[in-house]
mmCIF file of C-alpha atoms in Angstrom:
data_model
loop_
_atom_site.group_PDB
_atom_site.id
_atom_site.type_symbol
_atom_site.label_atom_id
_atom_site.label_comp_id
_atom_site.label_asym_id
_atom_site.label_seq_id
_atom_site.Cartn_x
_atom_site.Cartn_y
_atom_site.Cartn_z
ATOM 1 C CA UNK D 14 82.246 173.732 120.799
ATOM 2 C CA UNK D 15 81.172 170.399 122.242
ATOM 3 C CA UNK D 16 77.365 169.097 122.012
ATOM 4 C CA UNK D 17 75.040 168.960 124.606
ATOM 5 C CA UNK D 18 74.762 165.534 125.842
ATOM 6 C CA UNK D 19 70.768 165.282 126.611
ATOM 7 C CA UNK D 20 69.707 163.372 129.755
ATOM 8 C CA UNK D 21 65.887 161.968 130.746
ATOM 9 C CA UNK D 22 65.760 162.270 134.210
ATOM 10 C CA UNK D 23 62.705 161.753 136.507
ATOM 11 C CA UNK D 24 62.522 161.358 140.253
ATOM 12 C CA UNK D 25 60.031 158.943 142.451
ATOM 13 C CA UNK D 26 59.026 159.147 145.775
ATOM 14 C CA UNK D 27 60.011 156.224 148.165
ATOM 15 C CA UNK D 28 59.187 155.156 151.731
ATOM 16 C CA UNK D 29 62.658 156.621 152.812
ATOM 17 C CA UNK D 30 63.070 159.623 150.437
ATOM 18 C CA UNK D 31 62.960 160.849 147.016
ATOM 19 C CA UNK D 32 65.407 159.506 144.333
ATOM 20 C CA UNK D 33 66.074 160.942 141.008
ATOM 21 C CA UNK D 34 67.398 159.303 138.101
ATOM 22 C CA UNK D 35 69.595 159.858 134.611
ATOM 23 C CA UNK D 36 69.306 157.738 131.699
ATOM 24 C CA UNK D 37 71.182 158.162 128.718
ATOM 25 C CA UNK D 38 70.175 156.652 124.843
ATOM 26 C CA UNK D 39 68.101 154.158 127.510
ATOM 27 C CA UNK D 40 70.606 153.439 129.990
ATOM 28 C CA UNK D 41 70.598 154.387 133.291
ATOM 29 C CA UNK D 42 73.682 156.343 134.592
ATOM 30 C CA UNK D 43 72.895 158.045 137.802
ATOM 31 C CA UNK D 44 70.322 156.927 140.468
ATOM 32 C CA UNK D 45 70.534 158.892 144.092
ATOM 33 C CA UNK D 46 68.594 160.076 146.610
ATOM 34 C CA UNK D 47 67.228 163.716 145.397
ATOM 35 C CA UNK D 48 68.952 165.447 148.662
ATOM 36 C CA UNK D 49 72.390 163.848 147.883
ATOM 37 C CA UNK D 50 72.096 164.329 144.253
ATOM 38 C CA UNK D 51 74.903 167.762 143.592
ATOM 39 C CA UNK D 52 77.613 164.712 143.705
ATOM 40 C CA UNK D 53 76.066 163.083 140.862
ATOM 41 C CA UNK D 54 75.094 165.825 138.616
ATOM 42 C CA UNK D 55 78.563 167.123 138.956
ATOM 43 C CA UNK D 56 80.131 163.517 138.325
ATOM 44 C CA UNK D 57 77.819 163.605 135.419
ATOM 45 C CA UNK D 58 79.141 166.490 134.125
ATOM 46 C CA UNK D 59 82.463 165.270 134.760
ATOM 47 C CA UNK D 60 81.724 162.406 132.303
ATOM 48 C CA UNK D 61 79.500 164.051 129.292
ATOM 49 C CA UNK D 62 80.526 167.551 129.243
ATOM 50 C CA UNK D 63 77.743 169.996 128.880
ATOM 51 C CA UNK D 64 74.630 167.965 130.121
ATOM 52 C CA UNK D 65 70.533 169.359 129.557
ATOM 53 C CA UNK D 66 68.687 167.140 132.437
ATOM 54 C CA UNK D 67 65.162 166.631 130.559
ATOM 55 C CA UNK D 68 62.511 165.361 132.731
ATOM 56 C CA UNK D 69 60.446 162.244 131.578
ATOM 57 C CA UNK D 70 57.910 159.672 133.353
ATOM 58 C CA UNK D 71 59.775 156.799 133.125
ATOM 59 C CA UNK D 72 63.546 157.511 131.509
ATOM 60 C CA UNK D 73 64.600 154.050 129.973
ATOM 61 C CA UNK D 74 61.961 151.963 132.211
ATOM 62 C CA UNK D 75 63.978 152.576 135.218
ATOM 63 C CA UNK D 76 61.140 154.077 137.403
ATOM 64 C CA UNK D 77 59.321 151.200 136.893
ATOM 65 C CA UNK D 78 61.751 149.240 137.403
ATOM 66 C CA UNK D 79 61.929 150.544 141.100
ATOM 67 C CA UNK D 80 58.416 150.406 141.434
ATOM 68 C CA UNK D 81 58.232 146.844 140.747
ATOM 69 C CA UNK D 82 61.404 146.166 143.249
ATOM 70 C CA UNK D 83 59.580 147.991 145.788
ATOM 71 C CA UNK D 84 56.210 145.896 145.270
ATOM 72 C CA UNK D 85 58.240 142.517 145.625
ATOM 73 C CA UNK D 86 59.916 142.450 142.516
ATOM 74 C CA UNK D 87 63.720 140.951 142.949
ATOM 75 C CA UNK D 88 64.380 140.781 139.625
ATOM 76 C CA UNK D 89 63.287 144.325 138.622
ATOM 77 C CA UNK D 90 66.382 146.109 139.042
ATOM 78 C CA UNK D 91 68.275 143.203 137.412
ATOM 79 C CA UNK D 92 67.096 143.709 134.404
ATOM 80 C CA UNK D 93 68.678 147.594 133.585
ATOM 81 C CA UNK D 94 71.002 148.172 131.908
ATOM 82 C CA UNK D 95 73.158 150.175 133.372
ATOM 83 C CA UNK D 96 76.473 152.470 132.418
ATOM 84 C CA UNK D 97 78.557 153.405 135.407
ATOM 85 C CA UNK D 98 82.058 155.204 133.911
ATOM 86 C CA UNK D 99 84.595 155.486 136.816
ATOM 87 C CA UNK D 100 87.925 153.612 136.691
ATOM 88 C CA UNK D 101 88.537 149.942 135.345
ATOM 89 C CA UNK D 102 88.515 148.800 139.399
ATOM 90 C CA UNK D 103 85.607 150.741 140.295
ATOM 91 C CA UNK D 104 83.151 148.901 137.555
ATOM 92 C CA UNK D 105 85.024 145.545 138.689
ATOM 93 C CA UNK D 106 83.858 146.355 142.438
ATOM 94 C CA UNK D 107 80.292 147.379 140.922
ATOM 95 C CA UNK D 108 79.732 144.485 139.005
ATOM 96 C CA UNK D 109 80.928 142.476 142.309
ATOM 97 C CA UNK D 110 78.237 144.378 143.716
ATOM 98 C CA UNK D 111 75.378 143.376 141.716
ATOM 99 C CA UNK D 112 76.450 139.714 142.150
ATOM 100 C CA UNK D 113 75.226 140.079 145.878
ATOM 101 C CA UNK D 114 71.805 137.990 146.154
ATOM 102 C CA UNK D 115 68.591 140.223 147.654
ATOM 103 C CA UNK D 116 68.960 139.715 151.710
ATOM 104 C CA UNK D 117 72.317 138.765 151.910
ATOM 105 C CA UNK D 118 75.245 140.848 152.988
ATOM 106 C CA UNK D 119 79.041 140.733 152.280
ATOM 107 C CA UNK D 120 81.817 142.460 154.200
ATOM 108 C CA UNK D 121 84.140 145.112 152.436
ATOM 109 C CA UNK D 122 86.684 142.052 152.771
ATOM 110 C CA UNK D 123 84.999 139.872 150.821
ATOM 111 C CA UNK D 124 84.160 141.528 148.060
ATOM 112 C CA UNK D 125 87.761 142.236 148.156
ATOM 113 C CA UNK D 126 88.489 138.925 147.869
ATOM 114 C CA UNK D 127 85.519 138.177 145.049
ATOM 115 C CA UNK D 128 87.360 140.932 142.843
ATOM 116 C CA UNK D 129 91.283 139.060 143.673
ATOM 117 C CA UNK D 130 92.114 142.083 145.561
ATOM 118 C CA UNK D 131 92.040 140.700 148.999
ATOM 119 C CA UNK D 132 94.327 143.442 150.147
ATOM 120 C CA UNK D 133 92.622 146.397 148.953
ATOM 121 C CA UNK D 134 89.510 146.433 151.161
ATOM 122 C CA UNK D 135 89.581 150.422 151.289
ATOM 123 C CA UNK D 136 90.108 150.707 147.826
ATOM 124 C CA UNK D 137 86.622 148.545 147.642
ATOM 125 C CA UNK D 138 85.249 150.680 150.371
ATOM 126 C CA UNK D 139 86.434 153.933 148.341
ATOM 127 C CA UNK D 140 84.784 152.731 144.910
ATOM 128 C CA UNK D 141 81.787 151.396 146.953
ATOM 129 C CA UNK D 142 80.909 154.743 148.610
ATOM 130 C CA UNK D 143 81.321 156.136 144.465
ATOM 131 C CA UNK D 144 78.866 153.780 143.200
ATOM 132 C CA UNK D 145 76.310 156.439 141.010
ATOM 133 C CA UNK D 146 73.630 154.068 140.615
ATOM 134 C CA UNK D 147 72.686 153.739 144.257
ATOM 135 C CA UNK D 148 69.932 150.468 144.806
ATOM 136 C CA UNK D 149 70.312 149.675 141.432
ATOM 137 C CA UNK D 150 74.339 148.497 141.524
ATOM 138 C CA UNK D 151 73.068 147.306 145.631
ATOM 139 C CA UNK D 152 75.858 148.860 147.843
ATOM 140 C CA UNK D 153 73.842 148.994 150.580
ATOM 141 C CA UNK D 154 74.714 145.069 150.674
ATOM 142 C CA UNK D 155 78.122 145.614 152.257
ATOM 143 C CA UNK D 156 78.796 145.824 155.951
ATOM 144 C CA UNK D 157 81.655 145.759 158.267
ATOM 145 C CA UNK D 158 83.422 142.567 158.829
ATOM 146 C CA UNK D 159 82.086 142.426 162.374
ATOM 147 C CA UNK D 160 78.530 142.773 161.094
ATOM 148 C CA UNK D 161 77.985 146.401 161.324
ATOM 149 C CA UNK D 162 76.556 149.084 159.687
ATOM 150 C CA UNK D 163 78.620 150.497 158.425
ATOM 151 C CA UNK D 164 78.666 153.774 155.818
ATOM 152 C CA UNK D 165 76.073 154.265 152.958
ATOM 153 C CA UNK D 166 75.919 157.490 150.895
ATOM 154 C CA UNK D 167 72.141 157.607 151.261
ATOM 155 C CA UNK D 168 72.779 157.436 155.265
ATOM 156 C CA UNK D 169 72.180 154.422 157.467
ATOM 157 C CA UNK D 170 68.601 154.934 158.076
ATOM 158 C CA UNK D 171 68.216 154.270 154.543
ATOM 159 C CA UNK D 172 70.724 151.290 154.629
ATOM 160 C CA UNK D 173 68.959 149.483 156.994
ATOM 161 C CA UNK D 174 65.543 150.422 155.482
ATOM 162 C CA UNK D 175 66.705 148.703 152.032
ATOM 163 C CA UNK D 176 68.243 145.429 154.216
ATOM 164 C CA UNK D 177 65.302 144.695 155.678
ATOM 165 C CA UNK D 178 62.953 145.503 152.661
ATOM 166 C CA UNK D 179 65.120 143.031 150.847
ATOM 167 C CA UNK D 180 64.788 140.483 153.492
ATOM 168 C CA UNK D 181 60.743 140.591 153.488
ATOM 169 C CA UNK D 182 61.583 139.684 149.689
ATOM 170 C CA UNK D 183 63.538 137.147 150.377
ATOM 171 C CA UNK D 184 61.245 135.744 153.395
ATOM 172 C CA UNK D 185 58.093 136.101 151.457
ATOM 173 C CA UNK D 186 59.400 133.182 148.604
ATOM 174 C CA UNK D 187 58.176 130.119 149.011
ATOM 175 C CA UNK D 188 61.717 127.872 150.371
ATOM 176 C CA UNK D 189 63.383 130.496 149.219
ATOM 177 C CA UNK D 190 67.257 131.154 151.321
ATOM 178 C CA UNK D 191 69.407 134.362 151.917
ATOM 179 C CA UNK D 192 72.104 132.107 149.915
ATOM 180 C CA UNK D 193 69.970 131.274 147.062
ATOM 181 C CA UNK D 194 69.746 134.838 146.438
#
């Protein structure tokens, strides 16, 4: 019989819904919104095995982590440390991901392109709309090539929402530029 892999979990309340979060031995393995969250917990039981979700204030500093990010923080989420699973491509596209400066926005194409997979944009879409650490590994950064929204697991609403709370970040620095990230 297999042990019981124990994760802290804890959700917080945002401006555009609920998210809830898994952290294992400190590291943060799941973040979603709390009404999308069956495809995580089953993922995560996918990966561990038997799982006991154990609620705690602040699992591995991650909720305050968000807090911070959404009080102006950019480097907040930058800081967690993160462990995503998923296929040797998938965690390249991730780590692409978090390599996207706050109020910027790439197309699936060129993240493609970042990874040396030019041709494989859906691939990149596919293992972008996988991502289990939602906000944190910042898929919400990719659009379509033309400029459009374009899908988000959280739902555009949300998308958008996180593009333009970014943006305030970015426009509140003193000189700061979408490119300098």
């Amino acid at each position: 019989m297999s042990d019981v892999i124990r994760l802290e979990t804890a959700e917080l309340a945002l401006p555009i819904g609920a998210i809830r979060v898994a952290v294992h031995a400190g590291t943060l393995c799941a973040l979603g919104f709390t009404d999308r969250w069956q495809r995580l917990a089953d993922g995560l039981e996918r990966r561990f095995g038997a799982v006991e979700l154990v609620d705690a204030a602040d699992p591995g500093g991650v909720i305050s982590a968000v807090r911070r990010y959404l009080d102006g923080d950019r480097a907040a989420l930058d800081a967690l440390s993160v462990e995503t699973a998923g296929t040797p491509f998938q965690r390249r596209v991730w780590a692409a991901l978090r390599e996207i400066p706050y109020g910027t926005t790439v197309s699936y194409g060129t993240l493609a392109r970042r990874i040396g997979a030019a041709p494989a944009v859906r691939a990149v879409g596919a293992a972008n709309g996988a991502n289990p650490i939602s906000i944190v590994i910042p898929c919400h950064r990719v659009i379509g090539a033309d400029g459009t929204m374009t899908g988000y697991g959280g739902g555009l609403d949300r998308k958008r929402w996180l593009l333009a709370h970014e943006a305030a970040l970015t426009m509140a620095l003193p000189f700061a530029s979408a490119a300098a990230g």
